[in-house]
Short mmCIF file of C-alpha atoms in Angstrom, two decimals:
data_model
loop_
_atom_site.label_atom_id
_atom_site.label_comp_id
_atom_site.label_asym_id
_atom_site.label_seq_id
_atom_site.Cartn_x
_atom_site.Cartn_y
_atom_site.Cartn_z
CA MET A 6 40.55 53.14 13.19
CA SER A 7 37.48 52.90 15.36
CA ALA A 8 35.24 53.27 12.32
CA GLU A 9 36.44 49.89 10.93
CA ILE A 10 35.37 47.76 13.88
CA PRO A 11 31.58 48.30 13.70
CA GLU A 12 31.81 47.49 9.99
CA ALA A 13 33.46 44.14 10.69
CA ALA A 14 30.84 43.39 13.33
CA SER A 15 27.96 44.06 10.99
CA VAL A 16 29.48 41.81 8.30
CA GLU A 17 29.61 38.97 10.82
CA GLU A 18 26.01 39.61 11.87
CA GLN A 19 24.98 39.55 8.26
CA LYS A 20 26.69 36.21 7.69
CA GLU A 21 24.96 34.75 10.75
CA MET A 22 21.61 35.94 9.49
CA GLU A 23 22.38 34.55 6.08
CA ASP A 24 23.28 31.23 7.65
CA LYS A 25 19.93 31.02 9.39
CA VAL A 26 18.05 31.98 6.29
CA THR A 27 19.84 29.77 3.78
CA SER A 28 20.25 26.74 6.02
CA PRO A 29 17.08 25.41 7.65
CA GLU A 30 19.29 22.82 9.33
CA LYS A 31 21.25 25.51 11.17
CA ALA A 32 18.01 27.18 12.22
CA GLU A 33 16.82 23.88 13.66
CA GLU A 34 20.14 23.45 15.42
CA ALA A 35 19.74 26.86 17.01
CA LYS A 36 16.26 25.88 18.18
CA LEU A 37 17.60 22.71 19.74
CA LYS A 38 20.48 24.49 21.47
CA ALA A 39 18.00 26.98 22.89
CA ARG A 40 15.93 24.18 24.42
CA TYR A 41 18.81 22.02 25.59
CA PRO A 42 21.83 24.22 26.25
CA HIS A 43 23.96 21.38 27.59
CA LEU A 44 23.50 19.17 24.55
CA GLY A 45 26.48 18.40 22.39
CA GLN A 46 29.15 19.53 24.79
CA LYS A 47 30.64 16.07 24.91
CA PRO A 48 31.31 14.49 21.53
CA GLY A 49 27.73 13.64 20.58
CA GLY A 50 28.75 10.63 18.57
CA SER A 51 29.91 8.42 21.40
CA ASP A 52 26.86 9.18 23.56
CA PHE A 53 24.42 8.05 20.89
CA LEU A 54 26.48 5.06 19.97
CA ARG A 55 26.94 3.83 23.50
CA LYS A 56 23.19 4.05 24.10
CA ARG A 57 22.63 2.17 20.87
CA LEU A 58 25.01 -0.62 21.76
CA GLN A 59 23.31 -1.06 25.11
CA LYS A 60 19.82 -1.44 23.70
CA GLY A 61 17.51 -3.82 25.51
CA GLN A 62 15.59 -3.57 28.73
CA LYS A 63 17.83 -4.17 31.72
CA TYR A 64 16.54 -6.07 34.70
CA PHE A 65 18.00 -6.38 38.17
CA ASP A 66 18.44 -10.13 37.78
CA SER A 67 16.80 -13.17 36.26
CA GLY A 68 14.23 -13.31 39.04
CA ASP A 69 13.17 -9.77 38.23
CA TYR A 70 12.94 -10.74 34.56
CA ASN A 71 10.76 -13.76 35.25
CA MET A 72 8.49 -11.73 37.52
CA ALA A 73 8.04 -9.13 34.80
CA LYS A 74 7.23 -11.85 32.26
CA ALA A 75 4.70 -13.36 34.63
CA LYS A 76 3.04 -9.97 35.06
CA MET A 77 2.71 -9.67 31.31
CA LYS A 78 1.00 -13.07 31.19
CA ASN A 79 -1.37 -12.09 33.99
CA LYS A 80 -2.31 -8.95 32.16
CA GLN A 81 -3.30 -11.00 29.15
CA LEU A 82 -5.67 -13.18 31.18
CA PRO A 83 -8.12 -10.72 32.75
CA THR A 84 -10.58 -13.50 33.65
CA ALA A 85 -8.09 -14.98 36.09
CA ALA A 86 -7.70 -11.67 37.98
CA ALA A 87 -8.18 -11.43 41.74
CA PRO A 88 -11.68 -10.18 42.76
CA ASP A 89 -10.76 -6.81 44.20
CA LYS A 90 -7.57 -5.27 42.88
CA THR A 91 -8.11 -1.71 44.06
CA GLU A 92 -7.10 -2.19 47.70
CA VAL A 93 -3.41 -2.98 47.81
CA THR A 94 -2.51 -2.22 51.40
CA GLY A 95 -4.42 -2.30 54.63
CA ASP A 96 -7.08 -4.78 53.63
CA HIS A 97 -4.97 -7.73 52.58
CA ILE A 98 -1.44 -8.83 52.09
CA PRO A 99 -0.31 -7.64 48.64
CA THR A 100 0.79 -10.20 46.08
CA PRO A 101 3.07 -9.55 43.09
CA GLN A 102 0.00 -9.33 40.85
CA ASP A 103 -1.36 -6.40 42.84
CA LEU A 104 1.75 -4.30 42.70
CA PRO A 105 1.90 -1.64 39.99
CA GLN A 106 4.01 -2.53 36.97
CA ARG A 107 7.65 -1.73 37.54
CA LYS A 108 8.95 1.01 35.28
CA PRO A 109 12.25 0.16 33.65
CA SER A 110 15.06 2.22 35.14
CA LEU A 111 16.91 2.59 31.89
CA VAL A 112 14.57 3.59 29.14
CA ALA A 113 16.04 2.67 25.81
CA SER A 114 15.31 5.34 23.25
CA LYS A 115 14.26 4.54 19.73
CA LEU A 116 17.72 5.22 18.43
CA ALA A 117 18.73 1.82 19.73
CA GLY A 118 16.10 0.13 17.62
CA ASP B 6 1.79 -7.35 15.42
CA ILE B 7 4.46 -4.92 14.25
CA ILE B 8 6.08 -6.02 10.99
CA SER B 9 9.86 -5.81 11.16
CA THR B 10 11.02 -7.26 7.84
CA VAL B 11 9.65 -8.15 4.38
CA GLU B 12 11.40 -10.25 1.72
CA PHE B 13 10.44 -11.92 -1.57
CA ASN B 14 12.14 -15.20 -2.45
CA HIS B 15 14.21 -15.58 -5.62
CA SER B 16 11.27 -16.51 -7.85
CA GLY B 17 8.88 -14.04 -6.27
CA GLU B 18 6.35 -16.77 -5.63
CA LEU B 19 6.82 -16.51 -1.87
CA LEU B 20 6.83 -13.44 0.35
CA ALA B 21 8.06 -13.68 3.93
CA THR B 22 7.38 -11.22 6.73
CA GLY B 23 8.87 -11.19 10.21
CA ASP B 24 7.37 -9.39 13.18
CA LYS B 25 8.21 -8.04 16.59
CA GLY B 26 6.74 -11.11 18.25
CA GLY B 27 9.27 -13.43 16.61
CA ARG B 28 6.81 -14.85 14.11
CA VAL B 29 7.38 -15.45 10.42
CA VAL B 30 4.43 -15.43 8.03
CA ILE B 31 4.96 -16.65 4.47
CA PHE B 32 2.57 -15.75 1.66
CA GLN B 33 2.34 -17.66 -1.62
CA GLN B 34 1.24 -16.30 -4.95
CA GLU B 35 -1.72 -18.13 -6.48
CA GLN B 36 -1.05 -19.91 -9.73
CA GLU B 37 -2.15 -17.69 -12.58
CA ASN B 38 -5.67 -18.34 -13.61
CA LYS B 39 -5.80 -18.64 -17.38
CA THR B 40 -9.17 -16.92 -17.54
CA GLN B 41 -8.16 -14.01 -15.32
CA THR B 42 -5.79 -12.14 -17.58
CA HIS B 43 -6.29 -8.77 -15.91
CA SER B 44 -4.45 -9.55 -12.72
CA ARG B 45 -1.68 -11.71 -11.48
CA GLY B 46 -2.19 -14.23 -8.71
CA GLU B 47 -3.02 -13.01 -5.24
CA TYR B 48 -0.84 -13.71 -2.25
CA ASN B 49 -2.37 -15.92 0.42
CA VAL B 50 -0.99 -17.16 3.71
CA TYR B 51 1.11 -20.26 3.11
CA SER B 52 2.82 -20.87 6.43
CA THR B 53 3.12 -19.26 9.87
CA PHE B 54 5.63 -20.24 12.50
CA GLN B 55 7.31 -18.95 15.62
CA SER B 56 10.93 -18.39 14.65
CA HIS B 57 12.41 -16.82 17.78
CA GLU B 58 11.39 -16.58 21.43
CA PRO B 59 12.39 -13.90 23.92
CA GLU B 60 15.48 -14.82 25.88
CA PHE B 61 17.31 -13.51 28.90
CA ASP B 62 21.04 -12.90 28.94
CA TYR B 63 21.94 -13.85 32.49
CA LEU B 64 25.41 -12.37 32.36
CA LYS B 65 24.27 -8.89 31.42
CA SER B 66 20.74 -9.01 32.87
CA LEU B 67 19.46 -7.91 29.50
CA GLU B 68 16.43 -9.08 27.65
CA ILE B 69 17.02 -10.40 24.14
CA GLU B 70 14.13 -9.40 21.94
CA GLU B 71 12.47 -11.99 19.75
CA LYS B 72 11.85 -9.42 17.05
CA ILE B 73 12.91 -10.69 13.62
CA ASN B 74 15.41 -8.20 12.23
CA LYS B 75 15.99 -9.78 8.83
CA ILE B 76 14.88 -12.69 6.66
CA ARG B 77 16.88 -13.88 3.68
CA TRP B 78 15.80 -16.67 1.33
CA LEU B 79 18.13 -19.30 -0.05
CA PRO B 80 17.75 -20.14 -3.73
CA GLN B 81 15.61 -23.21 -4.19
CA LYS B 82 17.57 -26.44 -4.65
CA ASN B 83 14.86 -29.07 -4.18
CA ALA B 84 11.19 -29.34 -3.29
CA ALA B 85 11.67 -27.59 0.04
CA GLN B 86 12.27 -23.87 0.64
CA PHE B 87 14.93 -22.56 3.00
CA LEU B 88 15.28 -19.20 4.66
CA LEU B 89 17.50 -17.58 7.27
CA SER B 90 15.83 -15.50 9.96
CA THR B 91 17.60 -13.57 12.68
CA ASN B 92 16.86 -11.63 15.84
CA ASP B 93 19.45 -9.58 17.74
CA LYS B 94 21.61 -12.55 18.69
CA THR B 95 20.71 -15.81 16.92
CA ILE B 96 20.34 -16.78 13.27
CA LYS B 97 18.21 -19.77 12.30
CA LEU B 98 17.94 -21.75 9.10
CA TRP B 99 14.35 -22.86 8.51
CA LYS B 100 13.14 -25.53 6.12
CA ILE B 101 9.64 -25.12 4.78
CA SER B 102 8.28 -28.25 3.13
CA GLU B 103 4.95 -29.43 1.83
CA ARG B 104 3.23 -32.65 2.66
CA ASP B 105 0.29 -33.62 0.48
CA LYS B 106 0.27 -37.39 0.81
CA ARG B 107 0.12 -39.70 3.77
CA PRO B 108 0.50 -43.43 4.17
CA GLU B 109 -2.66 -45.40 4.84
CA GLY B 110 -3.31 -49.03 5.49
CA TYR B 111 -0.84 -49.94 8.23
CA ASN B 112 -0.91 -53.48 9.41
CA LEU B 113 -0.42 -52.90 13.13
CA LYS B 114 -2.10 -49.52 13.61
CA GLU B 115 -5.64 -48.32 13.10
CA GLU B 116 -6.18 -45.20 11.02
CA ASP B 117 -6.38 -43.08 14.18
CA GLY B 118 -3.03 -44.36 15.46
CA ARG B 119 -4.14 -46.84 18.10
CA TYR B 120 -2.33 -50.13 17.97
CA ARG B 121 -4.35 -53.12 16.84
CA ASP B 122 -4.48 -56.27 18.82
CA PRO B 123 -1.90 -58.43 17.00
CA THR B 124 -4.07 -61.50 17.30
CA THR B 125 -6.69 -59.85 15.07
CA VAL B 126 -4.22 -59.43 12.22
CA THR B 127 -4.85 -62.22 9.76
CA THR B 128 -3.61 -60.75 6.49
CA LEU B 129 -0.79 -58.47 5.43
CA ARG B 130 -1.08 -55.47 3.17
CA VAL B 131 1.30 -52.85 1.84
CA PRO B 132 0.47 -49.34 3.05
CA VAL B 133 -0.22 -46.95 0.19
CA PHE B 134 0.19 -43.17 -0.10
CA ARG B 135 -3.10 -41.37 -0.46
CA PRO B 136 -3.54 -37.66 -1.10
CA MET B 137 -4.32 -35.46 1.89
CA ASP B 138 -5.00 -31.77 2.52
CA LEU B 139 -1.84 -29.80 1.92
CA MET B 140 0.17 -29.32 5.06
CA VAL B 141 3.08 -26.87 5.15
CA GLU B 142 5.66 -27.62 7.80
CA ALA B 143 8.44 -25.38 9.02
CA SER B 144 11.33 -26.89 10.94
CA PRO B 145 14.55 -25.33 12.21
CA ARG B 146 17.50 -27.05 10.57
CA ARG B 147 20.40 -25.03 11.92
CA ILE B 148 20.82 -22.64 14.80
CA PHE B 149 23.76 -20.23 14.59
CA ALA B 150 24.15 -18.79 18.05
CA ASN B 151 26.60 -17.11 20.40
CA ALA B 152 28.69 -15.35 17.80
CA HIS B 153 27.56 -11.77 18.36
CA THR B 154 28.17 -9.58 21.38
CA TYR B 155 26.24 -6.70 19.84
CA HIS B 156 22.94 -6.62 17.99
CA ILE B 157 22.69 -8.25 14.59
CA ASN B 158 21.45 -5.79 11.98
CA SER B 159 22.09 -7.70 8.72
CA ILE B 160 22.47 -11.13 7.20
CA SER B 161 23.44 -11.74 3.60
CA ILE B 162 23.81 -14.98 1.67
CA ASN B 163 26.86 -15.26 -0.54
CA SER B 164 26.57 -15.96 -4.26
CA ASP B 165 28.40 -19.23 -3.61
CA TYR B 166 25.21 -20.36 -1.82
CA GLU B 167 27.38 -22.02 0.82
CA THR B 168 28.34 -19.18 3.11
CA TYR B 169 26.67 -16.12 4.54
CA LEU B 170 27.62 -13.12 6.64
CA SER B 171 26.01 -11.69 9.75
CA ALA B 172 26.77 -8.16 10.92
CA ASP B 173 26.27 -6.49 14.28
CA ASP B 174 27.15 -2.95 15.37
CA LEU B 175 30.88 -3.60 15.53
CA ARG B 176 31.66 -6.94 13.88
CA ILE B 177 30.90 -9.02 10.82
CA ASN B 178 31.10 -12.81 10.87
CA LEU B 179 31.27 -15.33 8.05
CA TRP B 180 29.42 -18.63 8.42
CA HIS B 181 29.06 -21.82 6.45
CA LEU B 182 25.42 -22.84 6.16
CA GLU B 183 26.25 -26.39 7.27
CA ILE B 184 28.40 -25.50 10.27
CA THR B 185 26.91 -24.01 13.40
CA ASP B 186 29.72 -24.30 15.92
CA ARG B 187 32.21 -22.13 14.10
CA SER B 188 32.20 -18.68 12.57
CA PHE B 189 34.98 -16.51 11.14
CA ASN B 190 35.27 -12.87 12.10
CA ILE B 191 35.97 -10.86 8.96
CA VAL B 192 35.46 -7.28 10.16
CA ASP B 193 36.06 -5.87 13.63
CA ILE B 194 35.80 -2.15 14.21
CA LYS B 195 35.65 -2.28 17.97
CA PRO B 196 38.21 0.21 19.36
CA ALA B 197 40.54 -0.92 22.13
CA ASN B 198 39.08 1.80 24.30
CA MET B 199 35.31 2.07 23.98
CA GLU B 200 35.53 5.76 24.86
CA GLU B 201 37.03 6.24 21.40
CA LEU B 202 34.02 4.77 19.62
CA THR B 203 32.97 7.04 16.79
CA GLU B 204 31.01 4.89 14.36
CA VAL B 205 29.09 1.63 14.14
CA ILE B 206 28.21 -0.76 11.34
CA THR B 207 24.65 -0.19 10.18
CA ALA B 208 24.22 -2.69 7.30
CA ALA B 209 26.20 -5.23 5.28
CA GLU B 210 25.64 -7.19 2.09
CA PHE B 211 27.47 -9.61 -0.16
CA HIS B 212 27.94 -8.71 -3.81
CA PRO B 213 25.37 -10.54 -5.97
CA ASN B 214 27.96 -12.08 -8.30
CA SER B 215 31.45 -11.82 -6.80
CA CYS B 216 31.63 -14.23 -3.89
CA ASN B 217 34.73 -12.51 -2.48
CA THR B 218 33.20 -9.03 -2.23
CA PHE B 219 30.96 -7.47 0.39
CA VAL B 220 30.14 -3.97 1.59
CA TYR B 221 29.23 -2.50 4.95
CA SER B 222 27.81 0.91 5.76
CA SER B 223 28.42 3.04 8.83
CA SER B 224 26.64 5.52 11.06
CA LYS B 225 28.92 8.22 9.66
CA GLY B 226 27.60 7.85 6.11
CA THR B 227 30.47 5.88 4.61
CA ILE B 228 30.44 2.56 2.80
CA ARG B 229 33.41 0.24 2.74
CA LEU B 230 33.88 -2.45 0.13
CA CYS B 231 36.03 -5.38 1.20
CA ASP B 232 37.65 -8.21 -0.70
CA MET B 233 38.03 -11.45 1.26
CA ARG B 234 40.91 -12.52 -0.96
CA ALA B 235 43.02 -9.68 0.37
CA SER B 236 43.20 -10.95 3.96
CA ALA B 237 41.38 -13.07 6.49
CA LEU B 238 40.43 -10.03 8.56
CA CYS B 239 39.07 -7.35 6.26
CA ASP B 240 39.72 -4.41 8.57
CA ARG B 241 41.29 -2.50 5.73
CA HIS B 242 38.81 -1.69 3.04
CA SER B 243 39.47 -2.09 -0.66
CA LYS B 244 37.24 0.87 -1.48
CA LEU B 245 35.80 3.64 0.66
CA PHE B 246 32.70 5.38 -0.65
CA GLU B 247 32.12 8.78 0.90
CA GLU B 248 30.56 11.95 -0.38
CA PRO B 249 32.58 15.01 0.64
CA GLU B 250 30.67 17.35 2.89
CA ASP B 251 30.84 21.13 2.84
CA PRO B 252 32.20 21.92 6.32
CA SER B 253 30.32 25.21 6.43
CA ASN B 254 27.04 23.30 6.16
CA ARG B 255 27.83 21.13 9.13
CA SER B 256 25.32 21.20 12.00
CA PHE B 257 24.51 19.16 15.08
CA PHE B 258 22.27 17.01 12.91
CA SER B 259 24.70 16.39 10.06
CA GLU B 260 26.16 13.16 11.34
CA ILE B 261 22.83 11.76 12.53
CA ILE B 262 21.06 12.29 9.23
CA SER B 263 24.02 11.00 7.25
CA SER B 264 23.88 7.64 9.04
CA ILE B 265 23.12 4.97 6.44
CA SER B 266 20.16 2.80 7.40
CA ASP B 267 20.28 0.39 4.45
CA VAL B 268 22.61 -0.63 1.64
CA LYS B 269 21.54 -2.76 -1.34
CA PHE B 270 23.45 -3.87 -4.42
CA SER B 271 21.69 -3.60 -7.77
CA HIS B 272 20.81 -6.90 -9.39
CA SER B 273 23.49 -6.22 -12.01
CA GLY B 274 26.15 -5.81 -9.33
CA ARG B 275 27.43 -2.62 -10.94
CA TYR B 276 25.71 -0.21 -8.53
CA MET B 277 24.73 -0.01 -4.91
CA MET B 278 22.04 2.07 -3.23
CA THR B 279 22.22 3.63 0.23
CA ARG B 280 19.46 5.17 2.32
CA ASP B 281 20.17 7.91 4.82
CA TYR B 282 17.55 9.89 6.71
CA LEU B 283 16.57 12.30 3.96
CA SER B 284 17.79 10.75 0.71
CA VAL B 285 18.54 7.71 -1.42
CA LYS B 286 21.91 7.61 -3.18
CA ILE B 287 23.07 5.40 -6.04
CA TRP B 288 26.79 4.67 -6.17
CA ASP B 289 28.78 3.30 -9.08
CA LEU B 290 31.20 0.76 -7.62
CA ASN B 291 33.87 2.21 -9.85
CA MET B 292 33.61 5.67 -8.32
CA GLU B 293 34.27 6.22 -4.65
CA ASN B 294 34.25 9.95 -4.25
CA ARG B 295 30.56 10.65 -4.75
CA PRO B 296 27.27 8.98 -5.66
CA VAL B 297 26.16 9.06 -9.30
CA GLU B 298 22.53 9.78 -8.40
CA THR B 299 20.84 11.33 -5.37
CA TYR B 300 17.11 11.35 -4.78
CA GLN B 301 15.44 13.43 -2.08
CA VAL B 302 12.87 11.39 -0.22
CA HIS B 303 11.38 14.05 2.06
CA GLU B 304 13.58 17.14 1.95
CA TYR B 305 10.78 19.13 3.64
CA LEU B 306 11.77 17.43 6.91
CA ARG B 307 15.05 19.34 7.01
CA SER B 308 13.29 22.27 8.65
CA LYS B 309 11.71 19.95 11.23
CA LEU B 310 14.86 18.26 12.45
CA CYS B 311 14.60 19.74 15.93
CA SER B 312 11.24 18.13 16.69
CA LEU B 313 12.21 14.94 14.85
CA TYR B 314 15.19 14.71 17.18
CA GLU B 315 13.00 15.23 20.21
CA ASN B 316 10.53 12.51 19.27
CA ASP B 317 13.35 10.18 18.21
CA CYS B 318 12.06 9.92 14.63
CA ILE B 319 15.40 11.16 13.36
CA PHE B 320 16.77 7.73 14.30
CA ASP B 321 14.22 5.77 12.23
CA LYS B 322 15.86 3.24 9.95
CA PHE B 323 14.28 3.22 6.52
CA GLU B 324 15.08 0.49 4.02
CA CYS B 325 15.22 0.74 0.24
CA CYS B 326 14.92 -1.65 -2.69
CA TRP B 327 15.49 -2.02 -6.43
CA ASN B 328 13.03 -3.34 -8.98
CA GLY B 329 14.01 -6.40 -10.99
CA SER B 330 15.56 -4.45 -13.87
CA ASP B 331 17.33 -1.88 -11.62
CA SER B 332 15.45 0.94 -13.34
CA VAL B 333 13.32 2.03 -10.36
CA VAL B 334 14.14 2.34 -6.66
CA MET B 335 11.67 2.53 -3.80
CA THR B 336 11.76 3.60 -0.18
CA GLY B 337 9.32 4.49 2.59
CA SER B 338 8.51 7.72 4.42
CA TYR B 339 6.02 8.99 7.04
CA ASN B 340 2.23 9.23 6.96
CA ASN B 341 2.24 5.77 5.34
CA PHE B 342 3.73 7.33 2.23
CA PHE B 343 6.25 5.52 0.07
CA ARG B 344 8.28 6.91 -2.81
CA MET B 345 9.49 5.51 -6.11
CA PHE B 346 12.20 7.05 -8.29
CA ASP B 347 12.58 6.11 -11.95
CA ARG B 348 16.28 6.33 -12.74
CA ASN B 349 15.72 6.63 -16.49
CA THR B 350 12.93 9.17 -16.72
CA LYS B 351 14.01 10.94 -13.49
CA ARG B 352 10.34 11.02 -12.50
CA ASP B 353 9.26 10.23 -8.98
CA ILE B 354 5.97 9.45 -7.32
CA THR B 355 4.59 9.43 -3.80
CA LEU B 356 1.89 6.90 -2.93
CA GLU B 357 0.02 6.07 0.25
CA ALA B 358 -0.57 2.67 1.81
CA SER B 359 -3.80 3.01 3.71
CA ARG B 360 -7.17 1.30 3.70
CA GLU B 361 -9.15 4.49 4.29
CA ASN B 362 -7.80 6.31 1.30
CA ASN B 363 -7.64 3.51 -1.22
CA LYS B 364 -10.33 1.04 -2.19
CA PRO B 365 -9.05 -2.37 -3.22
CA ARG B 366 -8.48 -2.86 -6.94
CA THR B 367 -8.42 0.87 -7.65
CA VAL B 368 -5.44 2.77 -8.96
CA LEU B 369 -3.48 4.57 -6.24
CA LYS B 370 -3.64 8.32 -6.36
CA PRO B 371 -0.31 10.15 -6.26
CA ARG B 372 0.15 12.24 -3.11
CA LYS B 373 1.99 15.49 -2.60
CA VAL B 374 3.36 17.13 0.50
CA CYS B 375 3.28 20.90 0.67
CA ALA B 376 6.49 22.09 2.27
CA SER B 377 5.50 25.65 2.98
CA GLY B 378 3.28 28.43 1.84
CA LYS B 379 -0.14 27.93 0.40
CA ARG B 380 -1.40 24.41 0.44
CA LYS B 381 -3.07 23.37 -2.78
CA LYS B 382 -6.15 21.17 -2.77
CA ASP B 383 -5.28 17.48 -2.18
CA GLU B 384 -1.86 18.39 -0.83
CA ILE B 385 -0.87 17.59 2.72
CA SER B 386 1.06 20.05 4.82
CA VAL B 387 4.19 18.91 6.61
CA ASP B 388 2.67 19.67 9.98
CA SER B 389 -0.25 17.32 9.47
CA LEU B 390 1.94 14.33 8.60
CA ASP B 391 1.55 11.46 11.02
CA PHE B 392 5.07 10.52 12.15
CA ASN B 393 3.81 7.40 13.87
CA LYS B 394 2.76 5.97 10.52
CA LYS B 395 6.12 5.08 9.08
CA ILE B 396 6.93 2.73 6.24
CA LEU B 397 10.34 1.30 7.06
CA HIS B 398 10.18 -1.96 5.09
CA THR B 399 9.40 -2.42 1.41
CA ALA B 400 10.18 -5.16 -1.11
CA TRP B 401 9.94 -5.49 -4.88
CA HIS B 402 9.17 -8.74 -6.70
CA PRO B 403 12.37 -9.90 -8.47
CA LYS B 404 10.72 -10.21 -11.86
CA GLU B 405 7.36 -8.44 -11.95
CA ASN B 406 5.99 -5.09 -10.91
CA ILE B 407 4.52 -6.33 -7.66
CA ILE B 408 5.54 -4.58 -4.47
CA ALA B 409 5.08 -5.35 -0.79
CA VAL B 410 4.81 -2.38 1.56
CA ALA B 411 4.67 -2.77 5.32
CA THR B 412 3.00 -0.16 7.50
CA THR B 413 3.31 -0.61 11.25
CA ASN B 414 0.79 -3.42 11.54
CA ASN B 415 -0.32 -4.20 8.00
CA LEU B 416 1.15 -5.57 4.83
CA TYR B 417 0.04 -4.12 1.52
CA ILE B 418 0.70 -5.78 -1.82
CA PHE B 419 0.37 -3.62 -4.91
CA GLN B 420 0.83 -4.45 -8.57
CA ASP B 421 0.91 -2.31 -11.65
CA LYS B 422 -2.08 -2.14 -13.89
CA VAL B 423 -2.22 -4.99 -16.41
CA ASN B 424 -4.50 -4.15 -19.29
#
């Protein structure tokens, strides 16, 4: 009786090894699961899709959007820059142009493209 | 800027490109020079215009990109050319017309436009048209807006030349080219509960000859063919094209790489081609259960899926195209490589679109990627491929062997050797 069980276990091991050898895709999947153990626990499909449907940089409101657009324009006109942009606080009252570029809070991944 | 779409017109004389900045650039083929028999006319810039501007959706606080997703030409009916261009939300019909004459000899105006003192006018003359330098003007004739909640991925003009469809992630709408304030919804796959969302529409196209038939592809690797005569809302497909999958081969990546990024009917209308991440498949419209031909584009990437997932490349959307006689299909890959498959000879070739490696007017050298093991001379190993250099958009002249290949920032036009 007990002699049968190790046999069954080794057959399963062999199949797993075969899987990794014959399927490069499964080997890659194993790699991914090792790096991100929590991936794929929810149905992966809906996560990707929802991110895809929500593509586009989100702003707090239209004022935020217009400020960001204005910053882009200022970047493109370096000749119009203020004389000393290194000192933001202490020396003078900061203006929107001096503030560092706001990072978007929701980074859209390429999958949404 | 970054090229986002490439399309020849029906005669092949014009080639339109759209970019991420919302601009459309149209190239025109030079008239064939009778003395230059060794090459066909070159393509030169014909017209450039700003098609779309960035917008802000106030309700959702989302930016609407001006990037041109697709351009489709209308067949030419008169002296002017018409094309449809679309970004994520709005489709526009543009008229491109030439002006090569202008009226001269007004009675009340000087040549520079200033009005003459009427008391100095003593005789009358009839203004005449005199030739002028060619001016190409683009003007928006129709704006089809506010019909899509999600992002438009495809537009396709019907063979009736009166209607066209636009598809976003969950819905497909039918428009009449003359009517901008009304659109019919013909496909809606939005679930009542968004938590149950399992697939999205990735591409859609009208059949080239049957004005009642269209197809749409999904992120799950299926294609549905619908007949508009069957019902107003084509939620139930007439045909479902799906290749059965071996469940034991299923992995985390299976669904992602099976997502269809492009679907194109053959010119004959008998076949359709789909592009998924690793392959190109040709389907016979009469057979739903599997494709009739499958071509591997870059199978060596299957053992790199983990890193391609991490750098998001696995979500890249490659397009594909047919040549004029439906005998060869073409699609892009990484490292500025593009691939062509001859359906008759079953031969394939890999070429590179790059200035460094190809001098103008020389024959392109075939490239080869070494998947593993010893790399032969002139081969490139998979690990040295540049995944930032991707060719997503290609187009084939409808009649001749002239192809347009778009790398990230550049457009290449190649033609076959004419002896």
